[in-house]
Every structure is written in structure tokens, then in C-alpha cells.
Coordinates of C-alpha atoms in Angstrom, one line a residue:
X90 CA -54.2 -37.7 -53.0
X91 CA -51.1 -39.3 -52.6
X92 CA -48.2 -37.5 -53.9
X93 CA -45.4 -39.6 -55.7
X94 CA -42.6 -37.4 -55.7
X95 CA -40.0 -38.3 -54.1
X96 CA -38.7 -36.5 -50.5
X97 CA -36.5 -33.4 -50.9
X98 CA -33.3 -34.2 -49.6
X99 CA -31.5 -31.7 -47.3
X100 CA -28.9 -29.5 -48.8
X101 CA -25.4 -30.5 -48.7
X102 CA -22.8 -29.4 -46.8
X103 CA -21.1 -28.2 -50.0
X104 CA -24.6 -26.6 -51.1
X105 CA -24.8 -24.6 -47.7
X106 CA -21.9 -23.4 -47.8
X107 CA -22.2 -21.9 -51.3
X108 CA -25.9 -20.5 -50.7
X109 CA -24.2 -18.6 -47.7
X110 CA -21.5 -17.7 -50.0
X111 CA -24.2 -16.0 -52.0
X112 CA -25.8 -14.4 -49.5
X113 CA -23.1 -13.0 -47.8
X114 CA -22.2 -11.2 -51.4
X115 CA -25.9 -9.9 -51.3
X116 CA -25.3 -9.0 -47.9
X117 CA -23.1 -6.5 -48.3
X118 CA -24.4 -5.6 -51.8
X119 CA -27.4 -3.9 -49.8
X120 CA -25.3 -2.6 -47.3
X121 CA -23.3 -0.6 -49.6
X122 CA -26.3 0.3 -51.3
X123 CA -28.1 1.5 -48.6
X124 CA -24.6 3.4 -47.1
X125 CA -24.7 5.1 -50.9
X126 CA -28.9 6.1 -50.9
X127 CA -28.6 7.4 -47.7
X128 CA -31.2 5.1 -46.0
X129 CA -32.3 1.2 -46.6
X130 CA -35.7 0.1 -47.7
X131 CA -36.2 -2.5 -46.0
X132 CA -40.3 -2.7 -47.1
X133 CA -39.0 -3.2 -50.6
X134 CA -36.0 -5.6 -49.5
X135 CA -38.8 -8.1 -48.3
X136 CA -41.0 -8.1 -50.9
X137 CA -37.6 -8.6 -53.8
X138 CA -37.3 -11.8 -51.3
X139 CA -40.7 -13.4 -51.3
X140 CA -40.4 -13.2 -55.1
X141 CA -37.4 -14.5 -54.9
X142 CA -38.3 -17.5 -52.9
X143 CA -41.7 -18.5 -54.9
X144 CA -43.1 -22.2 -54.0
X145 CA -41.0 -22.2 -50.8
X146 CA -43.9 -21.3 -48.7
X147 CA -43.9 -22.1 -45.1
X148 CA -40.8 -24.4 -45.1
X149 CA -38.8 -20.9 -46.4
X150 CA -36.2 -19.6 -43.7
X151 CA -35.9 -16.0 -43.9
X152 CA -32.7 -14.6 -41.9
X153 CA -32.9 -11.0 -42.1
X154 CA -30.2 -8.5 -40.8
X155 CA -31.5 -5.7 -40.7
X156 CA -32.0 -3.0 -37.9
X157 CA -35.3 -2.8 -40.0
X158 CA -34.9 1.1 -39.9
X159 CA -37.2 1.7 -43.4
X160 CA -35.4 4.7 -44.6
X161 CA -36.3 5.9 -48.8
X162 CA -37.0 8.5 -50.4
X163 CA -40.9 8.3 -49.9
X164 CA -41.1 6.8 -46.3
X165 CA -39.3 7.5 -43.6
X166 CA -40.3 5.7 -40.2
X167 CA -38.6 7.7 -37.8
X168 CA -40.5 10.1 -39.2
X169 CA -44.0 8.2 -38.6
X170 CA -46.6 8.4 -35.8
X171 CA -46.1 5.0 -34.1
X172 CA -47.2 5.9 -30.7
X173 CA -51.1 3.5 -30.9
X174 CA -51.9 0.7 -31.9
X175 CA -54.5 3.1 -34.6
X176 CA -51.7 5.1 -35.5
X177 CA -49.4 2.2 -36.6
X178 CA -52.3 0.4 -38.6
X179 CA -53.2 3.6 -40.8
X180 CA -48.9 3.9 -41.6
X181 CA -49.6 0.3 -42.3
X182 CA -52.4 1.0 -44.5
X183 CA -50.9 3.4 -46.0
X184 CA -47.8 1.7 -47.0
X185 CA -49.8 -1.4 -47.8
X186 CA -51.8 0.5 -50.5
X187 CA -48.8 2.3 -52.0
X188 CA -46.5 -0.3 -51.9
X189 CA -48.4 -4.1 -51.5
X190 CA -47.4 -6.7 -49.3
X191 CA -43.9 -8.7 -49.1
X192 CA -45.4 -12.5 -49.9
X193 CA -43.8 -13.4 -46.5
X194 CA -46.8 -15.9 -45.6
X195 CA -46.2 -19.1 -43.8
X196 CA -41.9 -18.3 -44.1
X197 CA -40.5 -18.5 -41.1
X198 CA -38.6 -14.6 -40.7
X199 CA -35.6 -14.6 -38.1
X200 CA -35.6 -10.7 -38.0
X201 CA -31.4 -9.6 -36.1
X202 CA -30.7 -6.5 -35.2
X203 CA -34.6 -5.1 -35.1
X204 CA -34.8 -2.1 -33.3
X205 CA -31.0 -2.1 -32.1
X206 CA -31.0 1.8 -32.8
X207 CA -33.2 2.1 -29.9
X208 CA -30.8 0.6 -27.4
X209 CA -31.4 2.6 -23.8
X210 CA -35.0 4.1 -25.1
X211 CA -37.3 1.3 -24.5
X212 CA -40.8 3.6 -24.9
X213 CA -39.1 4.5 -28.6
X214 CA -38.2 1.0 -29.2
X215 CA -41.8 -0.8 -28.2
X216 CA -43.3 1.1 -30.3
X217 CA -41.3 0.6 -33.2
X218 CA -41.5 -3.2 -32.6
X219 CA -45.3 -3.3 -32.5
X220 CA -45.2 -1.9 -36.4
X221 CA -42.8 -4.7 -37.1
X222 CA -44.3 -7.5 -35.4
X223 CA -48.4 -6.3 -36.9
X224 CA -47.0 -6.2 -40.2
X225 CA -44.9 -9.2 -40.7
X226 CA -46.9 -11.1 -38.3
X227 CA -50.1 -9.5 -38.6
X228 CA -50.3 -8.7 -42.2
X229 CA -47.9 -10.5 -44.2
X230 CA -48.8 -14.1 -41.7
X231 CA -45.2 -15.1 -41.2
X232 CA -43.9 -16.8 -38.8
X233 CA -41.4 -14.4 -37.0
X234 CA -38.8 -15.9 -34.6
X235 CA -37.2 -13.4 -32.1
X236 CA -34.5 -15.8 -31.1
X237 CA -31.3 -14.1 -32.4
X238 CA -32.1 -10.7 -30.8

């Protein structure tokens, strides 16, 4: 089928500048949120995203800042058993049942400042890494960059 819709254009200059306008408010909305609750959940951050971003599928660039440390009042991952490969798939299971999955598949996720907590504890921090990378990668199929480490 041939599809006769024209090409999306790229966003203007002007456009850009205003979307990161935006997200720069949001930004530090959630910051100050999460410095008022005492934590940040970041689970529930990604999945408010993929609904926000419906249709945009796999040409949807996902810059999160985040050092991705999940922190609520029902889940906290410092508190979680991430040591093997088994014990990271049933917190995933877990969390997956309770809470579903961020629609993240096919978006391309630029993750920036994952794991930066663990800076000089590198057995602390591969672990923690793994959970990230199974369930964005793994379970919600996005396409995670690591580029801006």
C-alpha cells in the first residue's frame, strides 16, 4: 500500500526550542516533586511518557535524566535483591504485575545519569544496571542508547 501522506517535516528551530522549553519546566517540576516525596518513581515516570507520546513509536527520542534510583512509597530498589540474573527477573515480575509496563517499545531511551549513585562501587552498580537494561531493553523493547553516560 502506498501511503499518500505527505513527509513529516523536521521541527523548526523555533519548535525545538520551545519543546525544550517545555521540557525543561517538566524537568524541574519532577525534580521538585520527587525532592518534596522523599524519593522519585521513576517506573511510573516512564510509563506517564509512553502515554504521552502515543503513535510516536520507534521514531520517539526519549532523553531521560534520571539517576533511575526508583524510590515510592511501595518499592524501593535499594532495598531489592539484585544480586542474579533470577533475582532481578522475579523484582521485574513483580513490578510488572503490580504496576504494567511503560509502552517504551521501539523509542529510542537515552537514559543520563543511570547508576551515578554508585560511582566507586562498581559490584553495586552492575547489578543495578542489569535491572535497567532487562527491563527497558528486555521487557519494555526499547532501544536504549548509553551514549551520554
Amino acid at each position: 500500500m502506498i501511503s499518500t501522506r505527505p513527509a513529516a517535516r523536521p521541527p523548526t528551530r523555533t519548535a525545538r526550542a520551545k519543546a525544550r522549553g517545555v521540557a525543561g519546566k517538566k524537568a524541574l517540576e519532577e525534580l521538585e516533586c520527587a525532592r518534596t516525596q522523599d524519593g522519585s518513581d521513576v517506573w511510573g515516570a516512564l510509563d506517564r511518557i509512553s502515554e504521552a507520546m502515543p503513535g510516536d513509536g520507534p521514531d520517539a527520542r526519549l532523553l531521560v535524566v534520571s539517576d533511575f534510583a526508583q524510590t515510592d512509597k511501595e518499592f524501593r530498589i535499594s532495598r531489592a535483591d539484585l544480586s542474579t540474573a533470577q533475582k532481578r527477573e522475579t523484582v521485574l515480575d513483580t513490578l510488572v504485575k503490580q504496576r504494567g509496563l511503560p509502552g517504551l517499545k521501539g523509542m529510542h531511551v537515552y537514559p543520563v545519569g543511570l547508576g551515578m549513585q554508585y560511582d566507586g562501587r562498581p559490584s553495586e552498580s552492575e547489578d543495578f544496571e542489569a535491572f535497567w537494561a532487562e527491563m527497558l531493553e528486555g521487557r519494555a523493547q526499547a532501544h536504549v542508547h548509553y551514549d551520554y553516560r
